[in-house]
Coordinates of C-alpha atoms and ligand atoms in Angstrom, one line a residue:
M1 CA 0.0 0.0 0.0
T2 CA 1.3 3.4 -0.9
L3 CA 0.8 6.3 1.4
A4 CA 1.2 8.8 -1.4
H5 CA -1.2 11.7 -1.0
N6 CA -2.1 14.8 -3.1
F7 CA -3.5 18.0 -1.6
H8 CA -6.0 20.3 -3.1
P9 CA -3.9 22.8 -5.1
T10 CA -5.1 25.8 -3.0
V11 CA -4.1 24.4 0.4
L12 CA -0.3 24.7 0.6
R13 CA 0.2 28.5 0.9
E14 CA 3.0 30.9 1.4
Y15 CA 2.8 31.2 5.2
D16 CA 0.5 28.4 6.3
I17 CA -1.7 25.5 5.2
R18 CA -5.3 26.5 4.9
G19 CA -8.5 25.1 3.5
I20 CA -12.3 24.7 3.7
I21 CA -13.3 21.8 5.9
G22 CA -14.7 18.9 3.9
K23 CA -14.1 20.6 0.6
T24 CA -10.3 21.4 0.3
L25 CA -9.1 20.2 3.7
T26 CA -9.9 16.8 5.4
T27 CA -8.6 14.6 8.2
D28 CA -6.8 12.5 5.5
D29 CA -5.0 15.7 4.6
A30 CA -4.2 16.4 8.2
R31 CA -2.7 12.9 8.6
A32 CA -0.5 13.4 5.5
I33 CA 0.5 16.9 6.7
G34 CA 1.6 15.2 10.0
R35 CA 3.6 12.6 8.0
G36 CA 5.1 15.1 5.6
F37 CA 6.0 17.7 8.2
G38 CA 7.2 15.0 10.6
T39 CA 9.4 13.5 7.9
M40 CA 11.1 16.9 7.5
V41 CA 11.6 17.2 11.3
V42 CA 13.0 13.6 11.5
R43 CA 15.3 14.1 8.6
G44 CA 16.6 17.4 10.2
G45 CA 17.5 15.3 13.3
G46 CA 14.4 16.2 15.4
K47 CA 12.8 13.9 17.8
K48 CA 10.1 15.8 19.7
V49 CA 7.2 17.9 18.4
A50 CA 4.5 19.9 20.2
I51 CA 0.9 20.1 18.9
G52 CA -2.1 22.3 19.8
Y53 CA -5.4 23.3 18.3
D54 CA -7.8 26.3 18.3
G55 CA -11.5 26.4 19.2
R56 CA -12.9 25.6 15.8
L57 CA -15.3 22.7 15.6
S58 CA -13.1 20.8 13.1
S59 CA -9.9 21.3 15.1
P60 CA -10.0 18.2 17.5
D61 CA -10.4 15.8 14.5
L62 CA -7.6 17.4 12.5
E63 CA -5.4 17.3 15.5
A64 CA -6.0 13.6 16.2
A65 CA -5.2 12.8 12.6
A66 CA -2.1 14.9 12.5
V67 CA -0.9 13.2 15.7
E68 CA -1.2 9.8 14.0
G69 CA 0.9 11.2 11.1
L70 CA 3.6 12.6 13.3
K71 CA 3.8 9.4 15.3
S72 CA 4.0 7.3 12.1
V73 CA 7.4 8.8 11.3
G74 CA 8.8 8.0 14.7
L75 CA 8.4 11.3 16.6
H76 CA 7.5 11.8 20.2
V77 CA 4.4 14.1 20.2
V78 CA 3.6 16.5 23.1
R79 CA -0.1 17.3 23.0
I80 CA -1.1 20.6 24.7
G81 CA -4.8 20.6 23.6
L82 CA -7.0 23.6 23.1
G83 CA -5.4 27.1 23.3
P84 CA -4.0 30.1 21.4
T85 CA -1.2 29.7 18.8
P86 CA 1.4 31.5 20.9
M87 CA 0.9 28.9 23.7
L88 CA 2.0 26.3 21.2
Y89 CA 5.1 28.3 20.2
F90 CA 5.8 28.9 23.9
T91 CA 5.6 25.1 24.6
A92 CA 8.0 24.3 21.8
R93 CA 10.5 26.9 23.0
H94 CA 10.1 26.5 26.8
L95 CA 10.4 22.7 26.7
K96 CA 13.1 22.9 24.0
L97 CA 11.3 20.7 21.6
D98 CA 12.4 20.4 18.0
A99 CA 9.3 21.5 16.3
G100 CA 5.7 22.7 16.7
M101 CA 2.4 22.4 14.8
M102 CA -0.7 24.4 15.5
I103 CA -4.1 23.6 14.0
T104 CA -5.8 26.9 13.5
G105 CA -7.9 28.8 11.0
S106 CA -6.8 32.1 12.7
H107 CA -9.2 34.9 11.7
N108 CA -10.9 33.0 8.8
P109 CA -14.6 32.1 8.6
P110 CA -15.8 29.2 10.8
D111 CA -15.7 26.6 8.0
Y112 CA -12.0 27.2 7.4
N113 CA -9.1 25.6 9.2
G114 CA -5.4 25.2 8.8
F115 CA -1.9 24.6 10.1
K116 CA 1.0 26.8 11.3
M117 CA 4.3 25.2 11.9
M118 CA 7.8 25.9 13.2
I119 CA 11.0 23.9 13.2
G120 CA 13.6 24.8 15.8
K121 CA 13.3 28.5 16.6
A122 CA 12.3 29.5 13.0
P123 CA 9.0 29.9 11.2
F124 CA 8.2 27.2 8.6
F125 CA 7.1 28.8 5.3
G126 CA 7.4 29.3 1.6
S127 CA 9.3 26.5 -0.1
Q128 CA 9.3 24.4 3.1
I129 CA 5.5 24.2 3.0
L130 CA 5.6 23.2 -0.7
E131 CA 8.1 20.5 0.3
I132 CA 5.4 18.8 2.4
G133 CA 3.4 18.5 -0.8
K134 CA 6.3 17.0 -2.7
I135 CA 7.0 14.4 0.0
A136 CA 3.4 13.5 0.2
A137 CA 2.9 13.2 -3.6
A138 CA 5.9 10.8 -3.7
G139 CA 4.8 8.9 -0.6
D140 CA 8.4 9.6 0.5
F141 CA 7.6 9.5 4.2
A142 CA 10.0 8.5 7.0
T143 CA 8.8 5.6 9.1
G144 CA 9.3 4.8 12.8
E145 CA 7.6 4.0 16.0
G146 CA 6.3 7.2 17.6
S147 CA 5.0 8.0 21.1
E148 CA 2.8 10.7 22.7
E149 CA 2.0 12.4 25.9
T150 CA -0.6 14.9 26.9
I151 CA 0.5 17.8 29.1
D152 CA -1.2 20.9 30.7
I153 CA 1.0 23.9 30.0
Q154 CA -1.6 26.5 30.7
D155 CA -0.5 27.7 34.2
T156 CA 3.2 27.7 33.2
Y157 CA 2.4 29.8 30.1
V158 CA 0.2 32.2 32.1
D159 CA 2.9 32.6 34.8
R160 CA 5.4 33.5 32.1
L161 CA 3.1 36.1 30.5
A162 CA 2.3 37.7 33.8
A163 CA 6.0 37.7 34.9
D164 CA 6.7 40.6 32.6
Y165 CA 4.0 42.9 33.8
D166 CA 5.8 46.0 35.0
G167 CA 3.0 48.5 35.7
T168 CA 2.9 50.9 38.7
R169 CA -0.8 52.1 38.6
D170 CA -3.8 49.8 38.5
L171 CA -5.7 49.9 35.3
N172 CA -9.3 49.4 34.2
V173 CA -9.2 47.1 31.1
V174 CA -11.7 45.7 28.7
W175 CA -10.7 42.6 26.8
D176 CA -12.5 41.2 23.7
N177 CA -11.5 37.6 23.0
G178 CA -14.0 37.3 20.1
N179 CA -14.8 33.7 21.2
G180 CA -11.3 32.8 20.1
A181 CA -8.9 30.2 21.4
A182 CA -7.3 32.4 24.1
G183 CA -10.5 32.4 26.3
E184 CA -9.3 30.2 29.1
I185 CA -5.8 31.6 29.1
L186 CA -7.2 35.1 29.3
R187 CA -9.4 34.2 32.3
R188 CA -6.4 32.9 34.1
L189 CA -4.1 35.8 33.1
V190 CA -6.4 38.6 34.3
K191 CA -6.5 36.9 37.8
K192 CA -2.7 37.4 38.0
L193 CA -2.8 41.1 36.9
P194 CA -3.7 44.0 39.2
G195 CA -6.6 46.3 38.3
K196 CA -10.1 45.8 37.0
H197 CA -10.7 43.5 34.0
T198 CA -13.9 43.1 32.0
L199 CA -14.0 40.2 29.6
L200 CA -16.1 40.1 26.4
F201 CA -16.8 36.9 24.6
D202 CA -14.2 34.8 26.6
D203 CA -16.1 31.6 25.9
I204 CA -14.3 29.7 23.2
D205 CA -16.8 29.1 20.4
G206 CA -15.8 28.1 16.9
T207 CA -19.0 29.4 15.4
F208 CA -18.0 33.0 16.4
P209 CA -21.5 34.0 17.4
N210 CA -20.8 37.6 18.4
H211 CA -18.4 39.1 15.8
H212 CA -15.7 37.8 13.6
P213 CA -12.3 37.4 15.4
D214 CA -10.3 39.8 13.3
P215 CA -9.3 43.1 15.1
T216 CA -8.0 44.7 11.9
I217 CA -11.6 45.3 10.7
P218 CA -13.1 48.3 12.5
E219 CA -16.6 46.9 12.7
N220 CA -15.3 43.9 14.8
L221 CA -14.1 46.5 17.4
E222 CA -17.5 48.2 17.8
D223 CA -18.4 46.0 20.9
I224 CA -15.1 46.8 22.7
I225 CA -15.2 50.5 21.9
H226 CA -18.7 50.6 23.3
K227 CA -17.7 48.7 26.5
V228 CA -14.6 50.9 27.0
A229 CA -16.9 53.9 27.1
E230 CA -19.4 52.2 29.4
E231 CA -16.7 51.1 31.8
K232 CA -14.7 54.3 31.5
A233 CA -11.8 52.0 31.0
D234 CA -8.2 52.9 30.4
L235 CA -8.0 50.8 27.3
G236 CA -9.4 47.9 25.4
I237 CA -7.5 44.9 24.0
A238 CA -8.8 42.5 21.3
F239 CA -7.4 39.3 19.8
D240 CA -7.8 37.5 16.5
G241 CA -9.1 33.9 16.6
D242 CA -5.8 32.3 17.7
A243 CA -4.4 35.3 19.5
D244 CA -1.2 35.8 17.5
R245 CA -2.6 39.3 16.5
I246 CA -3.5 42.1 18.8
G247 CA -5.9 45.1 18.4
A248 CA -6.2 48.0 20.8
V249 CA -8.5 50.8 21.6
D250 CA -7.6 53.9 23.7
E251 CA -9.6 55.4 26.6
K252 CA -11.3 57.8 24.1
G253 CA -12.5 54.8 22.0
R254 CA -10.0 55.3 19.1
I255 CA -8.5 52.3 17.4
V256 CA -4.7 52.1 17.9
W257 CA -3.4 50.3 14.9
G258 CA -0.6 47.7 14.8
D259 CA 2.1 50.1 13.5
Q260 CA 1.1 52.7 16.2
L261 CA 1.5 50.0 18.8
V262 CA 5.0 49.2 17.6
A263 CA 5.8 52.9 17.9
I264 CA 4.5 52.9 21.5
Y265 CA 6.4 49.7 22.4
S266 CA 9.6 51.2 20.9
K267 CA 9.7 53.7 23.8
D268 CA 10.4 50.8 26.3
V269 CA 12.3 48.6 24.0
L270 CA 14.8 51.3 22.9
A271 CA 15.3 52.4 26.5
A272 CA 16.5 48.9 27.2
H273 CA 18.4 48.4 23.9
P274 CA 19.7 51.8 22.8
G275 CA 20.3 52.0 19.1
A276 CA 18.6 48.7 18.3
T277 CA 17.0 47.8 15.0
I278 CA 13.2 47.8 15.0
I279 CA 11.4 46.3 12.0
A280 CA 8.0 47.0 10.4
D281 CA 6.5 46.1 7.1
V282 CA 6.1 48.2 4.0
K283 CA 2.5 49.0 4.8
A284 CA 3.4 50.7 8.1
S285 CA 3.1 54.4 8.6
Q286 CA 6.1 56.7 8.0
T287 CA 5.4 58.1 11.5
L288 CA 6.5 54.8 13.0
F289 CA 9.8 54.8 11.2
D290 CA 10.3 58.4 12.1
Q291 CA 9.5 57.7 15.8
I292 CA 12.0 54.8 16.0
A293 CA 14.7 57.1 14.6
K294 CA 13.7 59.9 17.0
L295 CA 14.0 57.5 19.9
G296 CA 17.5 56.7 18.8
G297 CA 16.7 53.3 17.2
K298 CA 17.4 52.0 13.7
P299 CA 14.2 51.7 11.7
L300 CA 14.1 48.9 9.2
M301 CA 11.4 48.6 6.6
W302 CA 10.8 45.0 5.5
K303 CA 8.5 42.8 3.5
T304 CA 4.9 42.1 4.6
G305 CA 4.3 38.6 5.9
H306 CA 4.7 37.6 9.5
S307 CA 7.1 34.7 8.7
L308 CA 9.3 37.1 6.7
L309 CA 9.4 39.6 9.6
K310 CA 10.2 36.9 12.1
A311 CA 13.1 35.7 9.9
K312 CA 14.5 39.2 9.4
M313 CA 14.3 39.8 13.1
A314 CA 16.5 36.8 13.9
E315 CA 19.0 37.9 11.2
T316 CA 19.4 41.4 12.5
N317 CA 19.2 40.6 16.2
S318 CA 16.2 43.0 16.5
P319 CA 14.4 43.1 19.8
L320 CA 11.0 44.2 18.3
A321 CA 9.1 43.9 15.0
G322 CA 5.6 44.3 13.9
E323 CA 3.1 44.8 11.1
M324 CA -0.1 46.6 10.4
S325 CA -2.0 43.4 10.7
G326 CA -1.3 43.2 14.5
H327 CA 1.4 40.5 14.4
I328 CA 3.9 42.0 16.8
F329 CA 7.1 40.2 17.9
F330 CA 9.0 40.8 21.2
A331 CA 12.5 39.4 21.4
D332 CA 13.1 41.9 24.2
K333 CA 12.7 39.7 27.4
Y334 CA 10.7 37.2 25.3
Y335 CA 11.1 34.6 22.5
G336 CA 10.6 36.7 19.4
F337 CA 7.3 35.1 18.2
D338 CA 4.0 36.8 17.7
D339 CA 2.1 36.5 21.0
A340 CA -0.8 38.9 21.4
L341 CA -1.3 38.0 25.0
Y342 CA 2.3 38.9 25.8
C343 CA 1.9 42.1 23.8
A344 CA -1.1 42.9 25.9
V345 CA 0.9 42.5 29.1
R346 CA 3.6 44.8 27.8
L347 CA 1.0 47.4 26.7
L348 CA -0.6 47.4 30.1
G349 CA 2.8 48.0 31.7
L350 CA 3.5 50.9 29.4
V351 CA 0.1 52.6 29.9
S352 CA 0.3 52.0 33.6
R353 CA 3.7 53.7 33.9
H354 CA 3.4 56.5 31.2
G355 CA -0.2 57.6 31.6
E356 CA -3.1 57.4 29.1
L357 CA -2.9 55.3 26.0
S358 CA -4.3 58.3 24.0
A359 CA -1.3 60.4 25.1
L360 CA 1.2 57.7 23.9
R361 CA -0.7 57.4 20.6
D362 CA -0.7 61.2 20.2
E363 CA 3.1 61.4 20.4
L364 CA 2.9 60.3 16.7
P365 CA 2.0 63.2 14.4
D366 CA -1.5 63.0 12.8
V367 CA -1.5 61.8 9.2
L368 CA -4.2 60.9 6.8
N369 CA -4.3 57.3 5.5
T370 CA -6.2 55.4 3.0
P371 CA -7.2 51.9 4.3
E372 CA -5.4 49.0 2.7
V373 CA -7.2 48.9 -0.7
R374 CA -7.1 45.4 -2.3
F375 CA -8.2 44.8 -5.8
Q376 CA -8.3 41.8 -8.1
V377 CA -5.6 41.6 -10.9
S378 CA -4.9 38.3 -12.7
E379 CA -2.2 36.1 -11.2
E380 CA -0.2 36.5 -14.5
R381 CA -0.3 40.3 -14.4
K382 CA 0.0 41.2 -10.8
F383 CA 3.8 40.8 -10.4
A384 CA 4.5 42.1 -13.9
A385 CA 2.5 45.2 -13.4
V386 CA 4.3 46.0 -10.2
E387 CA 7.6 45.5 -12.0
E388 CA 6.6 47.9 -14.8
I389 CA 5.5 50.5 -12.2
K390 CA 8.7 50.0 -10.3
A391 CA 10.8 50.6 -13.5
R392 CA 8.8 53.8 -14.2
V393 CA 9.1 55.3 -10.8
K394 CA 12.8 54.4 -10.6
A395 CA 13.4 56.3 -13.8
E396 CA 11.6 59.3 -12.3
E397 CA 13.7 58.9 -9.1
A398 CA 16.8 59.0 -11.2
A399 CA 15.6 62.2 -12.8
G400 CA 15.4 63.8 -9.4
G401 CA 11.8 62.8 -8.4
A402 CA 10.4 60.9 -5.5
E403 CA 12.4 58.5 -3.3
V404 CA 11.6 54.8 -4.1
N405 CA 11.8 51.7 -1.8
D406 CA 11.4 48.4 -3.6
I407 CA 11.9 45.9 -0.8
D408 CA 8.3 44.6 -1.4
G409 CA 6.4 46.1 -4.3
V410 CA 7.0 49.9 -4.7
R411 CA 6.8 52.4 -1.9
V412 CA 7.2 56.0 -3.1
K413 CA 8.0 58.8 -0.7
T414 CA 7.2 62.4 -1.9
A415 CA 6.8 65.7 -0.1
D416 CA 3.1 64.9 0.4
G417 CA 3.8 61.5 2.1
W418 CA 4.0 58.1 0.5
W419 CA 2.1 55.6 -1.6
L420 CA 2.5 51.8 -1.9
L421 CA 1.6 49.2 -4.5
R422 CA 2.4 45.6 -3.9
A423 CA 1.3 42.2 -5.2
S424 CA -0.1 39.9 -2.6
N425 CA 1.8 36.7 -2.1
T426 CA -1.3 34.7 -1.3
Q427 CA -4.1 36.0 -3.5
D428 CA -4.5 37.4 -7.1
V429 CA -4.8 41.0 -5.8
L430 CA -2.7 44.1 -5.7
V431 CA -2.6 46.1 -2.5
A432 CA -2.5 49.9 -2.5
R433 CA -2.1 52.3 0.3
A434 CA -1.3 56.0 0.7
E435 CA -0.5 58.3 3.7
A436 CA -0.3 62.1 3.6
F437 CA 0.0 65.1 5.8
S438 CA -3.0 66.9 4.1
P439 CA -6.2 66.1 2.3
E440 CA -4.9 67.7 -0.9
G441 CA -1.6 65.7 -0.5
L442 CA -3.6 62.4 -0.1
E443 CA -5.5 63.2 -3.4
R444 CA -2.2 63.8 -5.2
L445 CA -0.8 60.4 -3.9
K446 CA -4.0 58.6 -4.9
D447 CA -3.8 60.2 -8.4
A448 CA -0.2 59.0 -8.7
I449 CA -1.3 55.4 -7.9
K450 CA -4.2 55.6 -10.4
D451 CA -2.0 57.2 -13.0
N452 CA 0.6 54.4 -12.7
L453 CA -2.0 51.7 -12.8
A454 CA -3.6 53.2 -15.9
K455 CA -0.2 53.3 -17.7
S456 CA 0.0 49.5 -17.0
G457 CA -3.5 49.0 -18.3
I458 CA -5.1 48.3 -14.9
A459 CA -8.3 50.2 -13.7
A460 CA -8.0 51.5 -10.2
P461 CA -10.8 50.3 -7.8
A462 CA -13.9 52.6 -7.9
D463 CA -13.7 53.6 -4.2
F464 CA -10.1 54.8 -4.5
Ligands
LIG501 ZN1 -4.0 34.6 13.9

């Protein structure tokens, strides 16, 4: 009998494995993912792997099948059960295991699910994920006699999170777990923190009955904004479905975006590591990079994608990195992975010591932003169009025009602010964004984007 297995072509993606349950992702796939990933771990010399799962209805079955696959290649599997993605990363690092696998659909709709993986201290992505597909298609799996144990890591993890709370003044905090996988951890965590804590939707429920667990969408923050006002709270903190992304709301009910949070954290991190490199993605505000420089740090703009940021962070020995999406990574006092619960503890410390969150936010100059505008462009055209536009704006730069950064797409800085066009790595879309100091400036930047798209034969989205 051959164990060869083929996945649905859409499932193996740039940063994770993701599919629709029963349609593009099944328990047979999960078993093959366990076998294929496990084979790579074993061939790299690994022996022990941690596995956990989120609160989706399909997660326990996928986990059980993946455990079978991991054991079939000879690994010892440490099962931690239901919890947030960062608890799985924590387990792998804290127990010095060789790899980790998390079953999670993150912020996607309830009928989705997927896998996030790590080997050693590094994220597992790109060609490594495709390698699982190749091993499975060839049936080229390792074999061996595996074993398993089930552990309860929850209190160890919560103690580690709470250990870095460094506040001096008690706070009134509202938390929105969005029925995501962090619910139980959050209940235990707030018992260890001083102050008053109000929890919204802390019950883990994979049908997400209240709102979708994605704090980058403003309508998903309406409940917490309302509750912060009602409780006269100092701040609100929200998580995505597996709590590797954070969202925040200040005491005035304003959303504090991922890049603004990184700017706020930079204050503490650069005090502890003067002159350190702090990394953010190409979608982040110029005000963040300026603030890092103002605080004496070295700002570094890098490619969008949490695995890419994590890898760059390790390479540059950076203590802090983050992106607009709310993936924020602390290597200062912590492990350098994206843990929204840990980020929350650090934010509480900052607000407690420095005053109101609104004041910390308002240290950044006010700018006008477009949202991240995504529009469909064929898979064949998306990268080519960006290359054409890049060549055009570089020629203009050479002629003494705007300043161009091409680390990921094209980001063009002018006297008005900046605009960005990049191709998504995971979808057939282009992403556009602009940020300016004035409404007129924003119109000029949007016109530059539209003009460049038109020259490449692409119609700009109507709402732009
Ligand atoms: Zn997530």
